[in-house]
Amino acid sequence: GRVMRSFSWRIKGKDIKFECPQVVGILNLTPDSFYASSRSATPEEALSRAKKMIDDGADMLDIGAESTRPGSALVDEAEEGRRLFPALEMIRKALPDVLVSIDTRRANIAEKALELGADVINDVSALSDPAMARVAAKFGAGFILMHSPRDLASGQNAEISTAEVRAFLDEKTAELVKAGLPVDCVV
């Protein structure tokens, strides 16, 4: 069998130690996300789903208000905030000790979400917003960095080597560190 290694992740100045696989509950505040059962139309529905996910064993919540499904329509920043912030406030108030990540490609959305108590930025666009690294560093946020070399909505499927992915992630991690985010905040 495979041996599990412990892992430590620095989030807002605290070292969170993981000794086993972690389950992340995905909450999509969108009408068009890939997985229909992850969608929540209202903040109240999002809170209800979040509580159920935690009760069912989720260790962390990831909340997104813009679908990244291939072919999905991108939403403007105001609409993303309108969907996200009321639900985040309710969830943070009801579940103050649960790790919450925000799935966004926009630094302004990430900054407001961190101010409202989010812990982690999940940037599927890999720093497409030049201000994202600065925002992450300002809060010492946990940061989930994804390999995303192409337009999110296109759904392009190209042959990419492991070496190319590693080089891309190394480059983006260096950008975060240069902005002042400790490397142990990045996964």
PDB file of C-alpha atoms in Angstrom:
ATOM      1  CA  GLY A   1       0.000   0.000   0.000  1.00  0.00           C
ATOM      2  CA  ARG A   2       0.878   3.627  -0.305  1.00  0.00           C
ATOM      3  CA  VAL A   3       2.355   5.431   2.685  1.00  0.00           C
ATOM      4  CA  MET A   4       0.689   8.741   3.607  1.00  0.00           C
ATOM      5  CA  ARG A   5       3.025  11.579   4.423  1.00  0.00           C
ATOM      6  CA  SER A   6       2.037  14.368   6.750  1.00  0.00           C
ATOM      7  CA  PHE A   7       1.747  17.787   5.205  1.00  0.00           C
ATOM      8  CA  SER A   8       1.823  21.251   6.755  1.00  0.00           C
ATOM      9  CA  TRP A   9       0.153  24.230   5.091  1.00  0.00           C
ATOM     10  CA  ARG A  10       0.624  27.796   6.358  1.00  0.00           C
ATOM     11  CA  ILE A  11      -2.669  29.704   6.273  1.00  0.00           C
ATOM     12  CA  LYS A  12      -2.971  33.217   7.682  1.00  0.00           C
ATOM     13  CA  GLY A  13      -0.004  32.694   9.976  1.00  0.00           C
ATOM     14  CA  LYS A  14      -1.044  29.272  11.321  1.00  0.00           C
ATOM     15  CA  ASP A  15       0.496  25.939  10.372  1.00  0.00           C
ATOM     16  CA  ILE A  16      -2.277  23.471   9.597  1.00  0.00           C
ATOM     17  CA  LYS A  17      -1.033  19.876   9.725  1.00  0.00           C
ATOM     18  CA  PHE A  18      -2.689  17.210   7.629  1.00  0.00           C
ATOM     19  CA  GLU A  19      -2.056  13.558   8.456  1.00  0.00           C
ATOM     20  CA  CYS A  20      -4.483  11.980   6.021  1.00  0.00           C
ATOM     21  CA  PRO A  21      -6.399  12.793   2.846  1.00  0.00           C
ATOM     22  CA  GLN A  22      -8.674  15.812   3.206  1.00  0.00           C
ATOM     23  CA  VAL A  23     -12.165  16.085   1.757  1.00  0.00           C
ATOM     24  CA  VAL A  24     -13.114  19.433   0.244  1.00  0.00           C
ATOM     25  CA  GLY A  25     -16.803  20.252  -0.134  1.00  0.00           C
ATOM     26  CA  ILE A  26     -17.443  22.249  -3.319  1.00  0.00           C
ATOM     27  CA  LEU A  27     -20.119  24.953  -3.216  1.00  0.00           C
ATOM     28  CA  ASN A  28     -20.922  26.590  -6.534  1.00  0.00           C
ATOM     29  CA  LEU A  29     -22.981  29.772  -6.374  1.00  0.00           C
ATOM     30  CA  THR A  30     -23.635  29.553 -10.088  1.00  0.00           C
ATOM     31  CA  PRO A  31     -26.506  28.397 -12.279  1.00  0.00           C
ATOM     32  CA  ASP A  32     -24.204  26.586 -14.726  1.00  0.00           C
ATOM     33  CA  SER A  33     -21.472  24.729 -12.857  1.00  0.00           C
ATOM     34  CA  PHE A  34     -20.398  21.337 -14.160  1.00  0.00           C
ATOM     35  CA  TYR A  35     -21.859  19.331 -11.255  1.00  0.00           C
ATOM     36  CA  ALA A  36     -25.514  20.267 -10.740  1.00  0.00           C
ATOM     37  CA  SER A  37     -25.639  18.981  -7.152  1.00  0.00           C
ATOM     38  CA  SER A  38     -22.919  21.457  -6.138  1.00  0.00           C
ATOM     39  CA  ARG A  39     -24.993  24.491  -7.153  1.00  0.00           C
ATOM     40  CA  SER A  40     -26.720  26.792  -4.652  1.00  0.00           C
ATOM     41  CA  ALA A  41     -29.068  29.546  -5.790  1.00  0.00           C
ATOM     42  CA  THR A  42     -29.304  31.526  -2.525  1.00  0.00           C
ATOM     43  CA  PRO A  43     -27.030  32.241   0.452  1.00  0.00           C
ATOM     44  CA  GLU A  44     -29.414  30.261   2.667  1.00  0.00           C
ATOM     45  CA  GLU A  45     -29.210  27.246   0.366  1.00  0.00           C
ATOM     46  CA  ALA A  46     -25.414  27.565   0.296  1.00  0.00           C
ATOM     47  CA  LEU A  47     -25.288  27.592   4.108  1.00  0.00           C
ATOM     48  CA  SER A  48     -27.544  24.546   4.308  1.00  0.00           C
ATOM     49  CA  ARG A  49     -25.345  22.652   1.825  1.00  0.00           C
ATOM     50  CA  ALA A  50     -22.179  23.765   3.643  1.00  0.00           C
ATOM     51  CA  LYS A  51     -23.488  22.482   6.979  1.00  0.00           C
ATOM     52  CA  LYS A  52     -24.471  19.162   5.409  1.00  0.00           C
ATOM     53  CA  MET A  53     -21.045  18.791   3.788  1.00  0.00           C
ATOM     54  CA  ILE A  54     -19.311  19.362   7.113  1.00  0.00           C
ATOM     55  CA  ASP A  55     -21.721  16.987   8.880  1.00  0.00           C
ATOM     56  CA  ASP A  56     -20.984  14.398   6.170  1.00  0.00           C
ATOM     57  CA  GLY A  57     -17.234  14.667   6.797  1.00  0.00           C
ATOM     58  CA  ALA A  58     -15.843  17.472   4.634  1.00  0.00           C
ATOM     59  CA  ASP A  59     -12.719  19.038   6.152  1.00  0.00           C
ATOM     60  CA  MET A  60     -12.786  22.243   4.115  1.00  0.00           C
ATOM     61  CA  LEU A  61     -15.165  24.211   1.885  1.00  0.00           C
ATOM     62  CA  ASP A  62     -14.381  25.719  -1.507  1.00  0.00           C
ATOM     63  CA  ILE A  63     -16.828  28.393  -2.652  1.00  0.00           C
ATOM     64  CA  GLY A  64     -17.015  29.699  -6.190  1.00  0.00           C
ATOM     65  CA  ALA A  65     -19.342  32.162  -7.913  1.00  0.00           C
ATOM     66  CA  GLU A  66     -18.124  31.856 -11.495  1.00  0.00           C
ATOM     67  CA  SER A  67     -18.208  28.568 -13.354  1.00  0.00           C
ATOM     68  CA  THR A  68     -14.926  27.352 -14.833  1.00  0.00           C
ATOM     69  CA  ARG A  69     -16.648  24.565 -16.771  1.00  0.00           C
ATOM     70  CA  PRO A  70     -15.376  24.472 -20.377  1.00  0.00           C
ATOM     71  CA  GLY A  71     -17.716  26.557 -22.517  1.00  0.00           C
ATOM     72  CA  SER A  72     -19.260  28.356 -19.546  1.00  0.00           C
ATOM     73  CA  ALA A  73     -20.048  32.064 -19.674  1.00  0.00           C
ATOM     74  CA  LEU A  74     -17.714  34.255 -17.612  1.00  0.00           C
ATOM     75  CA  VAL A  75     -19.448  36.689 -15.261  1.00  0.00           C
ATOM     76  CA  ASP A  76     -18.423  40.229 -14.446  1.00  0.00           C
ATOM     77  CA  GLU A  77     -16.851  41.128 -11.122  1.00  0.00           C
ATOM     78  CA  ALA A  78     -19.979  42.771  -9.710  1.00  0.00           C
ATOM     79  CA  GLU A  79     -22.061  39.650 -10.370  1.00  0.00           C
ATOM     80  CA  GLU A  80     -19.413  37.387  -8.878  1.00  0.00           C
ATOM     81  CA  GLY A  81     -19.380  39.490  -5.703  1.00  0.00           C
ATOM     82  CA  ARG A  82     -23.179  39.639  -5.550  1.00  0.00           C
ATOM     83  CA  ARG A  83     -23.332  35.841  -5.623  1.00  0.00           C
ATOM     84  CA  LEU A  84     -20.384  35.211  -3.314  1.00  0.00           C
ATOM     85  CA  PHE A  85     -20.227  37.687  -0.441  1.00  0.00           C
ATOM     86  CA  PRO A  86     -23.639  37.167   1.224  1.00  0.00           C
ATOM     87  CA  ALA A  87     -23.172  33.382   1.205  1.00  0.00           C
ATOM     88  CA  LEU A  88     -19.596  33.630   2.496  1.00  0.00           C
ATOM     89  CA  GLU A  89     -20.682  35.893   5.358  1.00  0.00           C
ATOM     90  CA  MET A  90     -23.424  33.465   6.411  1.00  0.00           C
ATOM     91  CA  ILE A  91     -21.144  30.425   6.170  1.00  0.00           C
ATOM     92  CA  ARG A  92     -18.289  32.086   8.045  1.00  0.00           C
ATOM     93  CA  LYS A  93     -20.642  33.164  10.850  1.00  0.00           C
ATOM     94  CA  ALA A  94     -22.237  29.713  11.175  1.00  0.00           C
ATOM     95  CA  LEU A  95     -19.034  27.684  10.689  1.00  0.00           C
ATOM     96  CA  PRO A  96     -16.235  29.861  12.109  1.00  0.00           C
ATOM     97  CA  ASP A  97     -13.669  27.054  12.484  1.00  0.00           C
ATOM     98  CA  VAL A  98     -14.004  25.475   9.049  1.00  0.00           C
ATOM     99  CA  LEU A  99     -11.312  26.224   6.470  1.00  0.00           C
ATOM    100  CA  VAL A 100     -12.869  28.133   3.566  1.00  0.00           C
ATOM    101  CA  SER A 101     -11.281  28.673   0.188  1.00  0.00           C
ATOM    102  CA  ILE A 102     -12.567  31.037  -2.467  1.00  0.00           C
ATOM    103  CA  ASP A 103     -12.428  29.912  -6.080  1.00  0.00           C
ATOM    104  CA  THR A 104     -11.774  33.128  -8.000  1.00  0.00           C
ATOM    105  CA  ARG A 105      -9.466  34.551 -10.650  1.00  0.00           C
ATOM    106  CA  ARG A 106      -9.991  38.156  -9.500  1.00  0.00           C
ATOM    107  CA  ALA A 107      -7.795  39.855  -6.899  1.00  0.00           C
ATOM    108  CA  ASN A 108     -10.553  42.290  -5.825  1.00  0.00           C
ATOM    109  CA  ILE A 109     -12.930  39.401  -5.114  1.00  0.00           C
ATOM    110  CA  ALA A 110     -10.198  37.478  -3.265  1.00  0.00           C
ATOM    111  CA  GLU A 111      -9.300  40.505  -1.134  1.00  0.00           C
ATOM    112  CA  LYS A 112     -12.896  41.172  -0.056  1.00  0.00           C
ATOM    113  CA  ALA A 113     -13.436  37.450   0.626  1.00  0.00           C
ATOM    114  CA  LEU A 114     -10.312  37.309   2.806  1.00  0.00           C
ATOM    115  CA  GLU A 115     -11.545  40.394   4.682  1.00  0.00           C
ATOM    116  CA  LEU A 116     -14.833  38.532   5.263  1.00  0.00           C
ATOM    117  CA  GLY A 117     -12.947  35.598   6.783  1.00  0.00           C
ATOM    118  CA  ALA A 118     -11.988  33.280   3.933  1.00  0.00           C
ATOM    119  CA  ASP A 119      -8.711  31.460   4.538  1.00  0.00           C
ATOM    120  CA  VAL A 120      -7.506  30.337   1.128  1.00  0.00           C
ATOM    121  CA  ILE A 121      -7.470  31.579  -2.474  1.00  0.00           C
ATOM    122  CA  ASN A 122      -8.118  28.879  -5.069  1.00  0.00           C
ATOM    123  CA  ASP A 123      -6.964  30.562  -8.286  1.00  0.00           C
ATOM    124  CA  VAL A 124      -7.703  28.269 -11.220  1.00  0.00           C
ATOM    125  CA  SER A 125      -6.348  30.954 -13.583  1.00  0.00           C
ATOM    126  CA  ALA A 126      -2.837  30.800 -12.065  1.00  0.00           C
ATOM    127  CA  LEU A 127      -2.322  34.504 -11.350  1.00  0.00           C
ATOM    128  CA  SER A 128      -4.016  35.850 -14.475  1.00  0.00           C
ATOM    129  CA  ASP A 129      -4.846  38.939 -12.361  1.00  0.00           C
ATOM    130  CA  PRO A 130      -1.518  40.718 -11.749  1.00  0.00           C
ATOM    131  CA  ALA A 131      -2.705  41.929  -8.314  1.00  0.00           C
ATOM    132  CA  MET A 132      -3.534  38.425  -6.996  1.00  0.00           C
ATOM    133  CA  ALA A 133      -0.051  37.691  -5.620  1.00  0.00           C
ATOM    134  CA  ARG A 134      -0.025  40.997  -3.692  1.00  0.00           C
ATOM    135  CA  VAL A 135      -3.452  40.221  -2.167  1.00  0.00           C
ATOM    136  CA  ALA A 136      -2.372  36.732  -1.129  1.00  0.00           C
ATOM    137  CA  ALA A 137       0.790  38.109   0.485  1.00  0.00           C
ATOM    138  CA  LYS A 138      -1.103  40.889   2.291  1.00  0.00           C
ATOM    139  CA  PHE A 139      -3.200  38.300   4.142  1.00  0.00           C
ATOM    140  CA  GLY A 140      -0.731  35.406   4.259  1.00  0.00           C
ATOM    141  CA  ALA A 141      -3.542  33.420   2.669  1.00  0.00           C
ATOM    142  CA  GLY A 142      -3.301  29.777   1.809  1.00  0.00           C
ATOM    143  CA  PHE A 143      -2.997  29.596  -1.964  1.00  0.00           C
ATOM    144  CA  ILE A 144      -4.060  26.803  -4.300  1.00  0.00           C
ATOM    145  CA  LEU A 145      -2.143  27.229  -7.530  1.00  0.00           C
ATOM    146  CA  MET A 146      -3.364  25.410 -10.622  1.00  0.00           C
ATOM    147  CA  HIS A 147      -1.799  24.748 -13.988  1.00  0.00           C
ATOM    148  CA  SER A 148      -3.888  26.794 -16.399  1.00  0.00           C
ATOM    149  CA  PRO A 149      -1.963  27.893 -19.461  1.00  0.00           C
ATOM    150  CA  ARG A 150      -4.965  28.574 -21.695  1.00  0.00           C
ATOM    151  CA  ASP A 151      -8.271  30.370 -21.743  1.00  0.00           C
ATOM    152  CA  LEU A 152     -10.437  28.814 -19.014  1.00  0.00           C
ATOM    153  CA  ALA A 153     -13.664  28.680 -21.005  1.00  0.00           C
ATOM    154  CA  SER A 154     -12.242  27.076 -24.156  1.00  0.00           C
ATOM    155  CA  GLY A 155     -11.784  23.581 -22.772  1.00  0.00           C
ATOM    156  CA  GLN A 156      -8.697  23.018 -24.948  1.00  0.00           C
ATOM    157  CA  ASN A 157      -7.086  19.651 -24.447  1.00  0.00           C
ATOM    158  CA  ALA A 158      -3.441  19.607 -25.535  1.00  0.00           C
ATOM    159  CA  GLU A 159      -0.609  17.235 -24.798  1.00  0.00           C
ATOM    160  CA  ILE A 160       1.386  18.827 -21.990  1.00  0.00           C
ATOM    161  CA  SER A 161       4.364  17.153 -20.354  1.00  0.00           C
ATOM    162  CA  THR A 162       4.852  16.808 -16.627  1.00  0.00           C
ATOM    163  CA  ALA A 163       8.035  18.869 -17.002  1.00  0.00           C
ATOM    164  CA  GLU A 164       6.039  21.723 -18.589  1.00  0.00           C
ATOM    165  CA  VAL A 165       3.502  21.644 -15.737  1.00  0.00           C
ATOM    166  CA  ARG A 166       6.284  21.636 -13.126  1.00  0.00           C
ATOM    167  CA  ALA A 167       8.078  24.559 -14.807  1.00  0.00           C
ATOM    168  CA  PHE A 168       4.811  26.524 -14.998  1.00  0.00           C
ATOM    169  CA  LEU A 169       3.996  25.916 -11.320  1.00  0.00           C
ATOM    170  CA  ASP A 170       7.573  26.739 -10.272  1.00  0.00           C
ATOM    171  CA  GLU A 171       7.361  30.045 -12.173  1.00  0.00           C
ATOM    172  CA  LYS A 172       4.002  30.975 -10.630  1.00  0.00           C
ATOM    173  CA  THR A 173       5.156  29.960  -7.137  1.00  0.00           C
ATOM    174  CA  ALA A 174       8.179  32.234  -7.585  1.00  0.00           C
ATOM    175  CA  GLU A 175       5.821  35.117  -8.445  1.00  0.00           C
ATOM    176  CA  LEU A 176       3.887  34.533  -5.208  1.00  0.00           C
ATOM    177  CA  VAL A 177       7.080  34.342  -3.138  1.00  0.00           C
ATOM    178  CA  LYS A 178       8.455  37.500  -4.806  1.00  0.00           C
ATOM    179  CA  ALA A 179       5.244  39.293  -3.757  1.00  0.00           C
ATOM    180  CA  GLY A 180       5.901  38.246  -0.143  1.00  0.00           C
ATOM    181  CA  LEU A 181       3.798  35.087   0.309  1.00  0.00           C
ATOM    182  CA  PRO A 182       5.738  32.402   2.190  1.00  0.00           C
ATOM    183  CA  VAL A 183       6.308  29.342  -0.001  1.00  0.00           C
ATOM    184  CA  ASP A 184       4.659  27.092   2.590  1.00  0.00           C
ATOM    185  CA  CYS A 185       1.373  28.923   1.966  1.00  0.00           C
ATOM    186  CA  VAL A 186       1.270  27.558  -1.588  1.00  0.00           C
ATOM    187  CA  VAL A 187      -0.087  24.177  -2.699  1.00  0.00           C
TER     188      VAL A 187
END
